[in-house]
Coordinates of C-alpha atoms in Angstrom, one line a residue:
M1 CA 53.0 37.6 -40.8
E2 CA 53.4 40.8 -42.5
T3 CA 51.5 42.1 -45.6
T4 CA 53.3 42.8 -48.7
E5 CA 51.8 46.6 -48.6
Q6 CA 53.7 46.9 -44.9
I7 CA 57.4 45.6 -46.3
R8 CA 57.0 47.9 -48.9
H9 CA 56.7 50.7 -46.4
D10 CA 58.4 49.6 -44.0
R11 CA 62.6 50.4 -45.1
T12 CA 63.6 52.2 -42.2
L13 CA 64.3 51.9 -38.1
Q14 CA 61.9 54.7 -37.4
G15 CA 59.8 53.8 -34.5
K16 CA 61.5 50.4 -34.2
R17 CA 62.7 48.8 -30.8
V18 CA 66.4 47.7 -31.1
I19 CA 67.8 45.4 -28.2
L20 CA 71.5 45.1 -28.4
L21 CA 73.1 42.4 -26.0
G22 CA 76.4 43.6 -25.9
G23 CA 75.3 47.1 -27.2
T24 CA 78.1 49.0 -25.1
S25 CA 81.2 48.8 -26.7
G26 CA 82.6 48.1 -30.4
A27 CA 79.9 47.1 -32.7
G28 CA 77.1 46.6 -30.5
F29 CA 77.3 50.4 -29.5
A30 CA 78.1 51.7 -33.2
T31 CA 74.8 49.6 -34.6
A32 CA 73.0 51.2 -30.9
A33 CA 74.2 54.3 -32.5
A34 CA 73.1 54.0 -36.3
A35 CA 69.6 52.5 -35.0
A36 CA 68.9 55.8 -32.6
K37 CA 69.9 57.8 -35.8
E38 CA 67.6 56.6 -38.1
G39 CA 65.0 57.0 -35.4
A40 CA 64.7 54.2 -33.6
S41 CA 64.7 53.6 -29.7
V42 CA 67.4 51.3 -28.2
V43 CA 68.3 49.4 -25.2
V44 CA 71.6 48.3 -24.8
V45 CA 72.6 45.3 -21.9
S46 CA 76.3 44.8 -20.7
S47 CA 77.8 42.6 -17.8
R48 CA 78.9 46.1 -16.6
K49 CA 76.7 49.0 -15.2
E50 CA 79.3 51.1 -15.6
R51 CA 79.3 50.3 -19.4
V52 CA 76.1 50.5 -19.2
D53 CA 76.0 54.0 -18.0
A54 CA 78.9 55.0 -20.1
A55 CA 76.9 54.4 -23.2
L56 CA 73.6 55.7 -22.1
S57 CA 75.6 59.1 -21.7
R58 CA 76.7 59.4 -25.2
L59 CA 72.8 57.9 -26.3
P60 CA 69.8 59.8 -26.8
R61 CA 68.1 61.1 -24.1
N62 CA 65.0 57.8 -25.0
A63 CA 68.3 55.1 -24.8
E64 CA 67.4 52.7 -22.1
G65 CA 69.9 50.4 -20.2
Y66 CA 70.4 46.9 -18.4
A67 CA 73.1 45.3 -16.7
V68 CA 72.8 42.0 -17.2
D69 CA 74.7 38.7 -17.0
L70 CA 74.5 37.8 -20.7
A71 CA 75.9 34.2 -19.8
N72 CA 73.2 33.4 -16.7
E73 CA 70.0 31.9 -17.9
E74 CA 68.1 33.1 -15.2
E75 CA 69.1 37.0 -15.8
I76 CA 68.5 36.9 -18.9
R77 CA 64.9 34.7 -19.0
G78 CA 64.5 37.8 -16.1
F79 CA 65.8 40.2 -18.4
F80 CA 63.3 39.6 -21.3
S81 CA 60.2 38.6 -18.8
Q82 CA 59.7 42.0 -18.0
I83 CA 61.5 44.3 -21.3
G84 CA 58.4 44.0 -23.1
A85 CA 57.6 43.7 -27.2
F86 CA 60.5 44.8 -29.2
D87 CA 61.2 44.7 -33.4
H88 CA 64.7 43.7 -33.5
L89 CA 67.4 42.0 -31.4
V90 CA 71.1 42.2 -31.8
F91 CA 73.8 39.6 -29.8
T92 CA 77.4 41.1 -30.5
A93 CA 78.3 40.3 -26.6
G94 CA 81.8 39.1 -26.2
D95 CA 85.0 38.5 -24.1
P96 CA 88.6 38.1 -24.4
L97 CA 89.4 35.3 -27.2
L98 CA 90.8 32.4 -26.1
V99 CA 93.9 32.0 -28.6
E100 CA 96.7 29.2 -28.1
N101 CA 98.0 26.0 -29.7
I102 CA 95.6 23.1 -28.5
G103 CA 98.4 21.5 -26.6
A104 CA 98.2 24.4 -23.7
I105 CA 94.3 24.8 -23.7
D106 CA 92.8 23.7 -20.5
L107 CA 89.9 22.1 -21.4
D108 CA 87.8 23.8 -19.0
S109 CA 89.2 27.1 -20.1
A110 CA 87.7 26.3 -23.6
R111 CA 84.5 25.3 -22.5
K112 CA 83.6 28.4 -20.8
S113 CA 84.8 30.0 -23.8
F114 CA 81.6 29.0 -25.2
E115 CA 79.3 30.3 -22.1
L116 CA 78.9 34.1 -23.4
R117 CA 79.4 33.8 -27.1
Y118 CA 77.5 30.7 -28.3
W119 CA 75.2 29.8 -25.3
G120 CA 75.0 33.8 -24.5
A121 CA 72.9 34.0 -28.2
Y122 CA 70.9 30.9 -27.8
M123 CA 69.5 32.0 -24.6
A124 CA 69.0 35.6 -25.9
A125 CA 67.0 33.9 -29.0
K126 CA 65.1 30.8 -26.9
F127 CA 63.7 33.8 -24.1
G128 CA 64.2 36.9 -27.0
S129 CA 62.3 35.6 -29.6
E130 CA 58.9 35.4 -28.0
K131 CA 58.9 39.1 -27.3
I132 CA 59.6 40.1 -31.2
R133 CA 56.7 42.2 -33.2
P134 CA 56.1 40.5 -36.7
G135 CA 58.7 41.3 -39.4
G136 CA 61.5 42.0 -36.5
S137 CA 64.5 39.7 -36.8
I138 CA 67.6 38.8 -34.5
T139 CA 71.5 39.1 -35.8
L140 CA 73.8 37.0 -34.3
T141 CA 77.6 37.7 -34.4
S142 CA 80.4 35.4 -36.4
G143 CA 83.5 36.2 -37.0
V144 CA 85.7 34.8 -40.0
A145 CA 87.9 33.0 -38.3
G146 CA 85.5 30.0 -38.6
A147 CA 86.1 30.3 -42.0
K148 CA 89.6 31.1 -42.0
P149 CA 91.7 30.4 -38.9
S150 CA 94.7 30.9 -38.1
K151 CA 97.2 28.6 -35.9
G152 CA 95.7 29.0 -32.3
F153 CA 92.4 29.6 -33.0
T154 CA 90.8 26.4 -32.4
I155 CA 88.1 27.4 -30.1
P156 CA 87.1 30.6 -31.6
A157 CA 86.9 28.9 -35.0
S158 CA 84.4 26.8 -33.7
I159 CA 82.9 29.0 -32.0
C160 CA 82.3 31.0 -35.2
G161 CA 81.4 28.1 -37.3
A162 CA 78.7 26.7 -33.9
I163 CA 77.1 30.5 -34.6
E164 CA 76.5 30.0 -38.4
A165 CA 75.3 26.8 -38.0
L166 CA 72.8 28.2 -35.1
T167 CA 71.4 31.1 -37.8
R168 CA 70.9 28.6 -40.0
A169 CA 68.9 26.3 -37.6
L170 CA 66.8 29.3 -36.0
A171 CA 65.9 30.5 -38.8
V172 CA 63.9 27.6 -39.7
E173 CA 63.0 27.3 -35.8
L174 CA 61.7 30.4 -35.9
Q175 CA 60.3 31.1 -39.2
P176 CA 58.9 33.6 -40.2
L177 CA 61.3 35.3 -37.6
R178 CA 64.3 36.2 -39.5
V179 CA 67.6 35.1 -38.2
N180 CA 70.7 35.9 -39.5
A181 CA 74.5 36.7 -38.6
V182 CA 77.4 39.2 -39.2
S183 CA 80.9 37.8 -39.8
F184 CA 83.6 40.0 -38.6
G185 CA 87.8 40.5 -39.7
L186 CA 89.6 42.2 -37.4
M187 CA 88.0 45.2 -36.2
R188 CA 89.2 48.1 -34.1
T189 CA 87.3 47.4 -31.0
E190 CA 87.5 47.6 -27.2
M191 CA 87.9 43.9 -27.0
W192 CA 92.2 44.3 -28.0
N193 CA 92.3 46.8 -25.1
H194 CA 94.6 44.2 -22.9
I195 CA 97.5 44.7 -25.6
P196 CA 100.0 47.8 -25.0
E197 CA 98.9 50.2 -27.3
E198 CA 102.0 50.4 -29.2
D199 CA 101.5 46.9 -30.1
R200 CA 98.2 47.3 -31.1
N201 CA 98.8 49.9 -33.3
I202 CA 101.1 47.5 -35.4
M203 CA 98.4 44.7 -35.5
Y204 CA 96.1 46.7 -36.4
E205 CA 98.8 48.6 -39.5
T206 CA 99.7 44.8 -40.2
S207 CA 96.9 43.3 -40.4
G208 CA 95.5 46.2 -42.8
Q209 CA 98.4 46.3 -45.3
A210 CA 97.3 42.6 -45.8
I211 CA 94.2 42.7 -47.1
P212 CA 92.6 44.1 -50.3
V213 CA 91.2 46.9 -48.4
G214 CA 94.0 48.3 -47.1
R215 CA 92.9 48.8 -43.6
V216 CA 91.2 47.1 -40.5
G217 CA 87.5 47.2 -39.4
E218 CA 85.8 50.1 -37.9
P219 CA 82.7 49.8 -35.9
E220 CA 80.9 51.3 -37.9
D221 CA 81.9 49.3 -40.9
A222 CA 80.3 46.1 -39.1
A223 CA 76.9 48.3 -37.9
E224 CA 75.9 48.9 -41.3
A225 CA 75.7 45.5 -41.8
F226 CA 73.5 45.0 -38.9
L227 CA 71.5 48.2 -39.7
Y228 CA 70.9 46.1 -43.5
L229 CA 70.0 43.0 -41.8
M230 CA 67.4 44.5 -39.6
R231 CA 65.9 46.9 -42.7
E232 CA 65.4 44.5 -45.3
H233 CA 62.5 41.2 -45.2
Y234 CA 64.3 39.0 -47.4
S235 CA 67.4 37.1 -45.9
T236 CA 66.7 34.7 -43.6
G237 CA 69.7 31.9 -42.2
Q238 CA 73.0 34.1 -43.9
T239 CA 76.0 35.4 -42.5
I240 CA 77.0 38.5 -44.2
V241 CA 81.2 38.5 -44.3
V242 CA 82.4 42.3 -43.4
D243 CA 86.1 41.4 -43.5
G244 CA 88.0 43.6 -45.5
G245 CA 88.7 40.7 -47.7
S246 CA 90.6 39.2 -45.2
I247 CA 89.7 35.4 -46.4
L248 CA 91.3 36.0 -49.7
A249 CA 94.3 37.0 -48.3

């Protein structure tokens, strides 16, 4: 456990080691880049080697990268068994959302949607927590669909609600290790690249105009929340909402 004196002098990521599961794109990569800029050594992990290599080409030379199937228990266990000690764990890994009317959803597809976003996060906390140094943290990823679902969002909303409940449970289970989550609104990330560019830009513009800040989020907006939760030493079991006010619209 940290002393009060250590906490007072430890408000920076300089010299920290940060592992980012899903850290090769979107908010995960933005967080890796921002943490590295503050002096952290970062480790980015993705299921695809080409994504890892592309991310490493844009990060400082001391960055590390690994290809790991984050929905596979043995691969996650193996990764943490050989990675060594570190300070902060960030989980931003995700796959395309299953958005469909409940009557049209295949139950096997619905179950599979939980494999990476929920069970991946669960396993990362299970196997990664024992390697985190005193004063470190885990930060998971949720979304505002859990609090304000749209039609067709029964599965994404369920995953978001489960992640936020898991965050609170882990904060109790793993104390004094801090465990928090960041809940996104719509972000301009690669997750939406399956939509044609013209349609995607219309979605961003229309959605941005409908919320109080007047724009959709950028990956760097989310990164600021992740960095805050790593730097500070007093929040645990909390979910920070970064949504431009969409939950109010």
